[in-house]
Amino acid sequence: MESKNQPMLQAIDLSKRYEDGHLALDNLNLTVETGQVYAMLGGNGAGKTTAINLFLNFIEPTTGQAVVDGIVTHEEPLKAKERIAYVSENVMLYPNFTALQNVDFFVKLGGKTKYTKEDYRKVLLRVGLQEEAHDRRLKGFSKGMRQKCGIAIAILKDAKAILLDEPTSGLDPKAAFEFIHLLNTLREEGKAILMSTHDIFRAKEVADIVGIMNLGKLVMQRTKDELVGEDLEKLYVEFMAGYMDEVA
Amino acid sequence: MLRLLIEKELRDIIGSTKFTTTFAVCAILILLAFYVGARNYQVSMNEFEAARSENLRQMEELTNWNEVDHRIFLEPQPLAALVSGISNDIGRTVDVETRGELSSENSRFNEDPIFAVFRFLDLQFIFTVVLSLFAILFGFDAINGEKERGTLRLSFANSVPRDKYILGKLVGSFLALVIPLLLAVLVGFLLLVVMGIPMDGGLWARLGLIVLSGLMYFGVFLTLSVFISTLTEHSSTSFLLLLVAWIFAVLIIPRTAVLLSGRAVDVPSMDQINYEKATLENELWDQDRKQMSEFWRSNPPSENESREESMARFRRFMSELADAREEEQQKLAEQLNENRRNREFVQQKLALNIARVSPTASFALASSDLAGTSLELKQRFVESANLYQQTYATFVNEKTGGMGGGWWSRMNSDEEADPIDPYELPVYEYVEPETSEFINGALPDMALLMVFNLLFFAGAFVRFLKYDVR
Amino acid sequence: MFSVLFEKELKSIFLSPKFVATFGVCSLLILLSVFVGIQEYKNEVDQYNTAVQLSEQQMMGESSWWGIENVVFRKPSVMQVFVSGVNNDIGRSAEISTWVEPKLENSNYSSDTLFAVFRFVDLTFIFQVVLSLFAILFTYDAINGERERGTLKLALSNAVPRAQYVLAKFAGSWVGLTVPLIIPLLVAMLMVMIFGIPMDGGDWARVLTLIGSSILYFTFFIAFGLLVSAFTKRSAVSFLVLLVAWVCLVLIVPRAATMTAGQIAPVTSVAELESQKDRFRTDRWRAYGMQRSKLWEERRTAMEGMTEQERNDYMAANRQAWDEEEATARDATMDEMNEHSRKLDEELRNEKMAQEKLAFTLSRFSPASAYKLTAMNLADTGTSLKNEYEDAMKDYRTTFTQFVETKREEDRRANRGRRGPGSNANDDEPLDLAELPRFDAPKQTYKEAVEPTIIDLGILSVFSVLAFAGAFLSFIRYDVR
């Protein structure tokens, strides 16, 4: 698939059934191309995090494939992960390390060893972490400050694809607003972004494609254009309810 | 309200997997300690009986009471098997002579050093080491853990008085942990009965008090843990602090106290004392030897004296010399021993008083006092052996007609005689002091444990009233 | 990649306040234990020297070779500074006399009971109990703690091979925890030198081997902590599991093993042994008595019908032959009795060895006992110390008795006709002890000390490797979510 808009992230018939029989993800198909933001909406236990875990090969798919830049993740996980940056929900990081030390470690793990401290500081400032916090230990950090460090790490890794698991949880409104701005910049830089969120408004604001998930299934998928003029919130509730009816 | 809080505490502890595992381990260990103690007692009792009858049997062949090699043995005590104290370190056997100083030999650890390598698993050990750790494990996050989980804020969003909360916490966790332990201990008691360990009322009372002081010791660590958890923000910090405190209290302070007092108070070594005794003995012997060789010159046998009579005169003379020598030796020995004992006493007192900074030392002392295996055991055994020596000496003198001991009388008893009946020997019995004496000895340490309890309790209480629940 | 992970591991250890506190405590304890060991050693050397001197003076005070009594002492060994073993439990001195077998008596703990109450802390104890606990304290959340903090997911979202991750984890914790220990240990060694403890090359080699095995033991607990943390999801669980395991391995298994061995393989009691010896002795003497009366019966028959004069002549002529005949029979009886009691003693010793072997084999399920046995073997303060000394003392007794016998013979010749005690020619002059054979304390060579430790070191290595392999395999399949 050597097209210009090559799918960077792709889930093909992706299913995950756990040992206890619970079907966490049911035949997911989605595609995120470079320069696209894909937002997965859904309640708790909808399968959003499972999908992201499959892309990271934290779990093996029962059937189907998660493909990153043409690489099937469960076949060549290390190669696939070179192309992914990841921001997890509510990461604690190392409490005894300073923000810079944390960033330094994870960025180096990402294979980027050429950065200087100044580069780290610049990015930390860009995601909204005050200068005075850079050399403080993470122990006293609030959830939002830790989240900002996590985002900085993802940016510094400079990967082609970015996976975001509830990135705005814990961020104050101002920081959330700045984060959306940041996502737009990243999109313009040509990243493929897959994010899971509870936040319908932000999703509508930033996403090129919105998918609604429930009980492991992708129950609705609309592009930004298709959503123009639609009330996403209403859609969300309708789909959830409709789906519930179907199940019942 | 208090009842609700206590109930919650009980449910919280007893319902946790942490409790199930640790309680299972502790219960098994307690039962093991009782079982092993009872077995040990039975085995050492058999050995004791065998040794005693073997000693008497060996005498059956003898014809002269002066040739008797009489040994007395320290009878194993049932409680010593549960709280071994120093009972394995001191000599259990005394060779009784009609005169001279007695010393105890053959300590268990000297005989079977293999048991000294890892020592025994007794009830005292379980309490001092395992149960104290157990207490810490359940108390370390009593307050700051609730804070970390947010349950503290939630509780105080209601109109709960703080004093009731902390009281409920302390009482609840104490009950939740102690009642199951007591059950295990009761099964252990039952084990003693089933295995036929001869326990009388006094022994049961002492054992009961041992368990009580064990629970008090457990309480010290529990209240200390809750106290520390009110002093710290994070449960990980409080655990680390408690672990360090535990290492110091259980492992370091008692030992260091002994070493410090060993430095501070000089006790003359046994070798030194033995040397002084032996020197005196040699001197006296030299003097007496001269007198002996001159005996016939200065007291020639008179004409009308038969050989028998003159020999008897000489023997009497020898006996007198021996008595005089004996007396002087004994005087020195007593003086030296008393001096050593006094110094030792000062050293012990200092050591134990320093050690009492740690509740572990208090508990160890209280329980070994109650079990009769404290430092006084050695003293008591030697004293009772000395007492027996007098009875024994009188008995032998009666039998031999006051001829005293030693080679001299043996040399003159060539003629065939009837074998003696060793079963006429007065029976030695190690009689333990009154129960009340043991209890009185243990009271100060038990009081100290109580003080530790109250202190930490008060500390936790006061701290919590001002605790930042956010 | 490895170096990044390794570096982070080191940093996270050194930066934690936990580390500062525990490192302080450990250093303090190591130094304290060695300091105390040195002081105790010096004390014991003083005591030993005085005791030897006093015993010699006492012998010199004797005026004849007849009444001589010799007491020999166990020599303190420098290694007890680090490993006290059963040094304080077994006797320090033994009486050497013609009449009885030497037996070590008067242990430190039996004469100074105060010290028995809480016992001593030596370097081995610090490692066995305290440092193993601290190793757990640092590794119990090595894997599951990272999972709980979310850092594991974040780290593994990069192209990091899991094998490298867990290897770096182990190497980092190992270096981070072990290397700082070297500092107090070096200071301790320095202390040993400054206090002038006489260590020879062999002793240094033993100390180094001891430190090596201590670190191996420590390594096991690091790997074990890693293993449990890679097997569990929550750090609270792994901590509890580790604490219970620690209590069992360090405190319970060794004790339970010896006691089980005591039950399974009981040893003949001293009373039983004495009874057997005594019965045999009585039997022999009776047989000897019968033999003697039979001889006299024969002689009487031979002399029947002789006149008084003839009989006296006959007796005078045969007296020496008869005496010799009786002496031979008596010696044979004595030899037989000695042989029998030697055999019984040997049997008892074998029984004890069998018991010991069983106890140690059982206890080796715990690395703590494997470590302690290694340390005791290296320092030669283990259970075999008593046998070693008693054997050496038996040999010495033979030499000593022979020497005294010759001296007595010389005396007898010098005062022919007079017998018995107190009949020395020059009564009041002290004895000349210059020729008296000395007792040489048995000393193991380094090789002899190391050989029996090989099995225990092997066990420790196997335990460590197994623990690490388990941690490794478990982590490869660890659910990082």
PDB file of C-alpha atoms in Angstrom, chain B residues 49-280:
ATOM      1  CA  GLU B  49      15.324 -40.634  84.005  1.00  0.00           C
ATOM      2  CA  ALA B  50      17.741 -42.901  82.189  1.00  0.00           C
ATOM      3  CA  ALA B  51      20.753 -40.927  83.344  1.00  0.00           C
ATOM      4  CA  ARG B  52      19.573 -40.936  86.926  1.00  0.00           C
ATOM      5  CA  SER B  53      18.884 -44.633  87.106  1.00  0.00           C
ATOM      6  CA  GLU B  54      22.065 -45.439  85.222  1.00  0.00           C
ATOM      7  CA  ASN B  55      24.048 -43.516  87.811  1.00  0.00           C
ATOM      8  CA  LEU B  56      22.469 -45.536  90.606  1.00  0.00           C
ATOM      9  CA  ARG B  57      22.880 -48.798  88.729  1.00  0.00           C
ATOM     10  CA  GLN B  58      26.584 -48.209  88.336  1.00  0.00           C
ATOM     11  CA  MET B  59      26.893 -48.029  92.102  1.00  0.00           C
ATOM     12  CA  GLU B  60      25.378 -51.432  92.583  1.00  0.00           C
ATOM     13  CA  GLU B  61      28.733 -53.110  92.138  1.00  0.00           C
ATOM     14  CA  LEU B  62      30.539 -50.975  94.674  1.00  0.00           C
ATOM     15  CA  THR B  63      31.280 -51.940  98.221  1.00  0.00           C
ATOM     16  CA  ASN B  64      32.419 -48.672  99.676  1.00  0.00           C
ATOM     17  CA  TRP B  65      30.407 -45.486  99.849  1.00  0.00           C
ATOM     18  CA  ASN B  66      33.595 -43.518  99.344  1.00  0.00           C
ATOM     19  CA  GLU B  67      33.992 -44.920  95.872  1.00  0.00           C
ATOM     20  CA  VAL B  68      30.611 -43.730  94.807  1.00  0.00           C
ATOM     21  CA  ASP B  69      30.542 -41.452  91.804  1.00  0.00           C
ATOM     22  CA  HIS B  70      27.278 -39.740  92.430  1.00  0.00           C
ATOM     23  CA  ARG B  71      25.747 -37.452  89.872  1.00  0.00           C
ATOM     24  CA  ILE B  72      22.684 -35.351  90.111  1.00  0.00           C
ATOM     25  CA  PHE B  73      20.767 -33.947  87.191  1.00  0.00           C
ATOM     26  CA  LEU B  74      18.648 -30.921  86.594  1.00  0.00           C
ATOM     27  CA  GLU B  75      15.158 -32.167  85.971  1.00  0.00           C
ATOM     28  CA  PRO B  76      13.631 -30.835  82.729  1.00  0.00           C
ATOM     29  CA  GLN B  77      10.832 -28.389  83.363  1.00  0.00           C
ATOM     30  CA  PRO B  78       7.768 -28.373  81.118  1.00  0.00           C
ATOM     31  CA  LEU B  79       7.800 -24.601  80.709  1.00  0.00           C
ATOM     32  CA  ALA B  80      11.472 -24.573  79.764  1.00  0.00           C
ATOM     33  CA  ALA B  81      10.459 -26.363  76.584  1.00  0.00           C
ATOM     34  CA  LEU B  82       8.232 -23.443  75.639  1.00  0.00           C
ATOM     35  CA  VAL B  83      10.463 -20.636  76.796  1.00  0.00           C
ATOM     36  CA  SER B  84      13.942 -22.070  76.697  1.00  0.00           C
ATOM     37  CA  GLY B  85      15.724 -19.041  78.155  1.00  0.00           C
ATOM     38  CA  ILE B  86      19.188 -20.136  79.230  1.00  0.00           C
ATOM     39  CA  SER B  87      18.142 -23.686  80.043  1.00  0.00           C
ATOM     40  CA  ASN B  88      20.115 -25.071  77.101  1.00  0.00           C
ATOM     41  CA  ASP B  89      23.206 -23.067  77.879  1.00  0.00           C
ATOM     42  CA  ILE B  90      23.860 -24.036  81.466  1.00  0.00           C
ATOM     43  CA  GLY B  91      25.285 -27.312  82.679  1.00  0.00           C
ATOM     44  CA  ARG B  92      22.662 -29.846  83.687  1.00  0.00           C
ATOM     45  CA  THR B  93      24.849 -32.306  85.556  1.00  0.00           C
ATOM     46  CA  VAL B  94      26.673 -31.997  88.857  1.00  0.00           C
ATOM     47  CA  ASP B  95      29.183 -34.510  90.188  1.00  0.00           C
ATOM     48  CA  VAL B  96      28.480 -34.590  93.887  1.00  0.00           C
ATOM     49  CA  GLU B  97      31.370 -35.065  96.249  1.00  0.00           C
ATOM     50  CA  THR B  98      31.038 -34.997  99.987  1.00  0.00           C
ATOM     51  CA  ARG B  99      33.234 -31.965 100.126  1.00  0.00           C
ATOM     52  CA  GLY B 100      34.584 -29.330  97.803  1.00  0.00           C
ATOM     53  CA  GLU B 101      32.963 -27.025  95.390  1.00  0.00           C
ATOM     54  CA  LEU B 102      30.375 -28.259  92.958  1.00  0.00           C
ATOM     55  CA  SER B 103      30.093 -27.191  89.395  1.00  0.00           C
ATOM     56  CA  SER B 104      27.538 -27.930  86.752  1.00  0.00           C
ATOM     57  CA  GLU B 105      28.581 -29.397  83.437  1.00  0.00           C
ATOM     58  CA  ASN B 106      27.242 -30.767  80.186  1.00  0.00           C
ATOM     59  CA  SER B 107      25.094 -28.020  78.801  1.00  0.00           C
ATOM     60  CA  ARG B 108      22.718 -29.149  76.104  1.00  0.00           C
ATOM     61  CA  PHE B 109      24.337 -26.961  73.472  1.00  0.00           C
ATOM     62  CA  ASN B 110      27.779 -28.200  74.403  1.00  0.00           C
ATOM     63  CA  GLU B 111      26.621 -31.806  74.107  1.00  0.00           C
ATOM     64  CA  ASP B 112      24.703 -31.315  70.873  1.00  0.00           C
ATOM     65  CA  PRO B 113      26.162 -28.271  69.174  1.00  0.00           C
ATOM     66  CA  ILE B 114      23.942 -28.979  66.210  1.00  0.00           C
ATOM     67  CA  PHE B 115      21.032 -27.526  68.122  1.00  0.00           C
ATOM     68  CA  ALA B 116      23.109 -24.460  68.897  1.00  0.00           C
ATOM     69  CA  VAL B 117      23.586 -23.724  65.210  1.00  0.00           C
ATOM     70  CA  PHE B 118      20.020 -22.666  64.570  1.00  0.00           C
ATOM     71  CA  ARG B 119      18.677 -22.872  68.138  1.00  0.00           C
ATOM     72  CA  PHE B 120      15.176 -23.933  68.985  1.00  0.00           C
ATOM     73  CA  LEU B 121      11.838 -22.835  67.750  1.00  0.00           C
ATOM     74  CA  ASP B 122      10.099 -22.050  71.000  1.00  0.00           C
ATOM     75  CA  LEU B 123       7.041 -20.053  71.897  1.00  0.00           C
ATOM     76  CA  GLN B 124       9.132 -17.125  73.053  1.00  0.00           C
ATOM     77  CA  PHE B 125      10.856 -16.949  69.691  1.00  0.00           C
ATOM     78  CA  ILE B 126       7.550 -17.028  67.840  1.00  0.00           C
ATOM     79  CA  PHE B 127       6.281 -14.140  69.910  1.00  0.00           C
ATOM     80  CA  THR B 128       9.394 -11.982  69.882  1.00  0.00           C
ATOM     81  CA  VAL B 129      10.195 -12.315  66.210  1.00  0.00           C
ATOM     82  CA  VAL B 130       7.253 -13.519  64.190  1.00  0.00           C
ATOM     83  CA  LEU B 131       4.280 -12.045  65.995  1.00  0.00           C
ATOM     84  CA  SER B 132       5.871  -8.638  66.407  1.00  0.00           C
ATOM     85  CA  LEU B 133       6.408  -8.543  62.658  1.00  0.00           C
ATOM     86  CA  PHE B 134       2.825  -9.645  62.238  1.00  0.00           C
ATOM     87  CA  ALA B 135       1.665  -6.737  64.419  1.00  0.00           C
ATOM     88  CA  ILE B 136       3.615  -4.245  62.319  1.00  0.00           C
ATOM     89  CA  LEU B 137       2.208  -5.689  59.145  1.00  0.00           C
ATOM     90  CA  PHE B 138      -1.304  -4.913  60.290  1.00  0.00           C
ATOM     91  CA  GLY B 139      -0.710  -1.610  61.957  1.00  0.00           C
ATOM     92  CA  PHE B 140       1.697   0.212  59.705  1.00  0.00           C
ATOM     93  CA  ASP B 141      -0.945   1.758  57.447  1.00  0.00           C
ATOM     94  CA  ALA B 142      -3.713   1.989  60.016  1.00  0.00           C
ATOM     95  CA  ILE B 143      -4.110   5.738  59.594  1.00  0.00           C
ATOM     96  CA  ASN B 144      -2.036   6.896  56.655  1.00  0.00           C
ATOM     97  CA  GLY B 145      -3.276   3.967  54.567  1.00  0.00           C
ATOM     98  CA  GLU B 146      -6.860   5.080  55.095  1.00  0.00           C
ATOM     99  CA  LYS B 147      -5.778   8.518  54.087  1.00  0.00           C
ATOM    100  CA  GLU B 148      -4.130   7.234  50.920  1.00  0.00           C
ATOM    101  CA  ARG B 149      -7.257   5.299  50.030  1.00  0.00           C
ATOM    102  CA  GLY B 150      -9.407   8.321  50.761  1.00  0.00           C
ATOM    103  CA  THR B 151     -11.547   6.458  53.266  1.00  0.00           C
ATOM    104  CA  LEU B 152     -10.411   8.731  56.070  1.00  0.00           C
ATOM    105  CA  ARG B 153     -11.899  11.803  54.394  1.00  0.00           C
ATOM    106  CA  LEU B 154     -15.030   9.914  53.650  1.00  0.00           C
ATOM    107  CA  SER B 155     -15.410   8.838  57.273  1.00  0.00           C
ATOM    108  CA  PHE B 156     -14.853  12.312  58.631  1.00  0.00           C
ATOM    109  CA  ALA B 157     -17.335  13.776  56.201  1.00  0.00           C
ATOM    110  CA  ASN B 158     -19.738  12.340  58.756  1.00  0.00           C
ATOM    111  CA  SER B 159     -20.021  13.572  62.302  1.00  0.00           C
ATOM    112  CA  VAL B 160     -17.556  11.075  63.733  1.00  0.00           C
ATOM    113  CA  PRO B 161     -15.608  12.201  66.801  1.00  0.00           C
ATOM    114  CA  ARG B 162     -11.901  11.643  66.274  1.00  0.00           C
ATOM    115  CA  ASP B 163     -11.268  10.151  69.666  1.00  0.00           C
ATOM    116  CA  LYS B 164     -13.877   7.477  69.035  1.00  0.00           C
ATOM    117  CA  TYR B 165     -12.395   6.779  65.625  1.00  0.00           C
ATOM    118  CA  ILE B 166      -8.872   6.176  66.866  1.00  0.00           C
ATOM    119  CA  LEU B 167     -10.128   4.241  69.869  1.00  0.00           C
ATOM    120  CA  GLY B 168     -12.190   2.042  67.599  1.00  0.00           C
ATOM    121  CA  LYS B 169      -9.178   1.588  65.365  1.00  0.00           C
ATOM    122  CA  LEU B 170      -6.861   0.497  68.177  1.00  0.00           C
ATOM    123  CA  VAL B 171      -9.350  -1.675  70.013  1.00  0.00           C
ATOM    124  CA  GLY B 172     -10.717  -3.176  66.833  1.00  0.00           C
ATOM    125  CA  SER B 173      -7.397  -4.131  65.345  1.00  0.00           C
ATOM    126  CA  PHE B 174      -6.128  -5.467  68.661  1.00  0.00           C
ATOM    127  CA  LEU B 175      -9.179  -7.677  69.078  1.00  0.00           C
ATOM    128  CA  ALA B 176      -9.169  -8.791  65.455  1.00  0.00           C
ATOM    129  CA  LEU B 177      -5.601  -9.985  65.709  1.00  0.00           C
ATOM    130  CA  VAL B 178      -5.445 -11.234  69.261  1.00  0.00           C
ATOM    131  CA  ILE B 179      -8.575 -13.347  69.419  1.00  0.00           C
ATOM    132  CA  PRO B 180      -7.522 -15.649  66.563  1.00  0.00           C
ATOM    133  CA  LEU B 181      -4.054 -15.930  68.065  1.00  0.00           C
ATOM    134  CA  LEU B 182      -5.549 -16.826  71.417  1.00  0.00           C
ATOM    135  CA  LEU B 183      -7.520 -19.574  69.742  1.00  0.00           C
ATOM    136  CA  ALA B 184      -4.303 -21.030  68.374  1.00  0.00           C
ATOM    137  CA  VAL B 185      -2.708 -20.778  71.808  1.00  0.00           C
ATOM    138  CA  LEU B 186      -5.683 -22.537  73.389  1.00  0.00           C
ATOM    139  CA  VAL B 187      -5.336 -25.384  70.923  1.00  0.00           C
ATOM    140  CA  GLY B 188      -1.693 -25.466  71.963  1.00  0.00           C
ATOM    141  CA  PHE B 189      -2.733 -25.791  75.599  1.00  0.00           C
ATOM    142  CA  LEU B 190      -4.967 -28.652  74.607  1.00  0.00           C
ATOM    143  CA  LEU B 191      -2.016 -30.252  72.871  1.00  0.00           C
ATOM    144  CA  LEU B 192      -0.072 -30.155  76.128  1.00  0.00           C
ATOM    145  CA  VAL B 193      -2.906 -31.901  77.917  1.00  0.00           C
ATOM    146  CA  VAL B 194      -3.327 -34.499  75.184  1.00  0.00           C
ATOM    147  CA  MET B 195       0.373 -35.251  75.103  1.00  0.00           C
ATOM    148  CA  GLY B 196       0.295 -35.808  78.822  1.00  0.00           C
ATOM    149  CA  ILE B 197       2.655 -33.108  79.957  1.00  0.00           C
ATOM    150  CA  PRO B 198       2.358 -32.959  83.743  1.00  0.00           C
ATOM    151  CA  MET B 199       1.019 -29.480  84.376  1.00  0.00           C
ATOM    152  CA  ASP B 200      -0.248 -28.390  87.749  1.00  0.00           C
ATOM    153  CA  GLY B 201      -2.157 -25.278  88.721  1.00  0.00           C
ATOM    154  CA  GLY B 202       0.964 -23.224  89.288  1.00  0.00           C
ATOM    155  CA  LEU B 203       2.369 -24.153  85.900  1.00  0.00           C
ATOM    156  CA  TRP B 204      -0.901 -23.287  84.171  1.00  0.00           C
ATOM    157  CA  ALA B 205      -0.959 -19.950  85.939  1.00  0.00           C
ATOM    158  CA  ARG B 206       2.594 -19.219  84.850  1.00  0.00           C
ATOM    159  CA  LEU B 207       1.906 -20.342  81.293  1.00  0.00           C
ATOM    160  CA  GLY B 208      -1.182 -18.168  81.257  1.00  0.00           C
ATOM    161  CA  LEU B 209       0.890 -15.193  82.334  1.00  0.00           C
ATOM    162  CA  ILE B 210       3.505 -15.976  79.694  1.00  0.00           C
ATOM    163  CA  VAL B 211       0.795 -15.802  77.068  1.00  0.00           C
ATOM    164  CA  LEU B 212      -0.573 -12.636  78.648  1.00  0.00           C
ATOM    165  CA  SER B 213       2.801 -10.921  78.536  1.00  0.00           C
ATOM    166  CA  GLY B 214       3.141 -12.164  74.963  1.00  0.00           C
ATOM    167  CA  LEU B 215      -0.112 -10.430  74.100  1.00  0.00           C
ATOM    168  CA  MET B 216       1.045  -7.299  75.852  1.00  0.00           C
ATOM    169  CA  TYR B 217       4.222  -7.425  73.813  1.00  0.00           C
ATOM    170  CA  PHE B 218       2.125  -7.873  70.694  1.00  0.00           C
ATOM    171  CA  GLY B 219       0.088  -4.865  71.804  1.00  0.00           C
ATOM    172  CA  VAL B 220       3.240  -2.766  72.110  1.00  0.00           C
ATOM    173  CA  PHE B 221       4.100  -3.344  68.486  1.00  0.00           C
ATOM    174  CA  LEU B 222       0.555  -2.806  67.339  1.00  0.00           C
ATOM    175  CA  THR B 223       0.151   0.507  69.173  1.00  0.00           C
ATOM    176  CA  LEU B 224       3.610   1.562  68.046  1.00  0.00           C
ATOM    177  CA  SER B 225       2.645   0.850  64.449  1.00  0.00           C
ATOM    178  CA  VAL B 226      -0.550   2.861  64.707  1.00  0.00           C
ATOM    179  CA  PHE B 227       1.380   5.638  66.409  1.00  0.00           C
ATOM    180  CA  ILE B 228       3.972   5.757  63.650  1.00  0.00           C
ATOM    181  CA  SER B 229       1.256   5.681  61.017  1.00  0.00           C
ATOM    182  CA  THR B 230      -0.258   8.821  62.558  1.00  0.00           C
ATOM    183  CA  LEU B 231       3.147  10.467  62.416  1.00  0.00           C
ATOM    184  CA  THR B 232       3.786   9.888  58.725  1.00  0.00           C
ATOM    185  CA  GLU B 233       2.208  10.860  55.443  1.00  0.00           C
ATOM    186  CA  HIS B 234       2.814   7.726  53.422  1.00  0.00           C
ATOM    187  CA  SER B 235       2.357   4.137  54.411  1.00  0.00           C
ATOM    188  CA  SER B 236       5.606   3.188  52.691  1.00  0.00           C
ATOM    189  CA  THR B 237       7.495   5.574  54.970  1.00  0.00           C
ATOM    190  CA  SER B 238       5.819   4.284  58.080  1.00  0.00           C
ATOM    191  CA  PHE B 239       6.578   0.710  57.113  1.00  0.00           C
ATOM    192  CA  LEU B 240      10.226   1.457  56.565  1.00  0.00           C
ATOM    193  CA  LEU B 241      10.455   3.272  59.874  1.00  0.00           C
ATOM    194  CA  LEU B 242       8.767   0.427  61.666  1.00  0.00           C
ATOM    195  CA  LEU B 243      10.977  -2.164  60.077  1.00  0.00           C
ATOM    196  CA  VAL B 244      14.078  -0.310  61.182  1.00  0.00           C
ATOM    197  CA  ALA B 245      12.573   0.099  64.655  1.00  0.00           C
ATOM    198  CA  TRP B 246      11.777  -3.604  64.695  1.00  0.00           C
ATOM    199  CA  ILE B 247      15.322  -4.571  63.752  1.00  0.00           C
ATOM    200  CA  PHE B 248      16.673  -2.387  66.500  1.00  0.00           C
ATOM    201  CA  ALA B 249      14.203  -3.471  69.156  1.00  0.00           C
ATOM    202  CA  VAL B 250      14.285  -7.164  68.414  1.00  0.00           C
ATOM    203  CA  LEU B 251      17.778  -7.790  67.164  1.00  0.00           C
ATOM    204  CA  ILE B 252      20.120  -5.008  68.037  1.00  0.00           C
ATOM    205  CA  ILE B 253      19.334  -3.301  71.344  1.00  0.00           C
ATOM    206  CA  PRO B 254      19.239  -6.382  73.587  1.00  0.00           C
ATOM    207  CA  ARG B 255      22.525  -7.672  72.244  1.00  0.00           C
ATOM    208  CA  THR B 256      24.231  -4.332  72.306  1.00  0.00           C
ATOM    209  CA  ALA B 257      23.095  -3.783  75.893  1.00  0.00           C
ATOM    210  CA  VAL B 258      24.787  -6.973  76.953  1.00  0.00           C
ATOM    211  CA  LEU B 259      27.959  -6.042  75.140  1.00  0.00           C
ATOM    212  CA  LEU B 260      27.997  -2.544  76.598  1.00  0.00           C
ATOM    213  CA  SER B 261      27.649  -3.766  80.138  1.00  0.00           C
ATOM    214  CA  GLY B 262      30.246  -6.409  79.404  1.00  0.00           C
ATOM    215  CA  ARG B 263      32.618  -3.531  78.605  1.00  0.00           C
ATOM    216  CA  ALA B 264      31.547  -1.443  81.573  1.00  0.00           C
ATOM    217  CA  VAL B 265      31.696  -4.060  84.300  1.00  0.00           C
ATOM    218  CA  ASP B 266      34.654  -6.356  84.615  1.00  0.00           C
ATOM    219  CA  VAL B 267      33.920  -9.838  85.853  1.00  0.00           C
ATOM    220  CA  PRO B 268      36.864 -12.039  86.829  1.00  0.00           C
ATOM    221  CA  SER B 269      37.066 -14.985  84.483  1.00  0.00           C
ATOM    222  CA  MET B 270      36.452 -18.524  85.648  1.00  0.00           C
ATOM    223  CA  ASP B 271      40.021 -19.421  84.665  1.00  0.00           C
ATOM    224  CA  GLN B 272      41.370 -16.776  87.016  1.00  0.00           C
ATOM    225  CA  ILE B 273      39.251 -18.039  89.863  1.00  0.00           C
ATOM    226  CA  ASN B 274      40.118 -21.645  89.213  1.00  0.00           C
ATOM    227  CA  TYR B 275      43.773 -20.739  89.187  1.00  0.00           C
ATOM    228  CA  GLU B 276      43.593 -19.007  92.522  1.00  0.00           C
ATOM    229  CA  LYS B 277      41.759 -21.927  94.002  1.00  0.00           C
ATOM    230  CA  ALA B 278      44.252 -24.403  92.622  1.00  0.00           C
ATOM    231  CA  THR B 279      47.207 -22.383  93.864  1.00  0.00           C
ATOM    232  CA  LEU B 280      45.838 -22.369  97.372  1.00  0.00           C
TER     233      LEU B 280
END
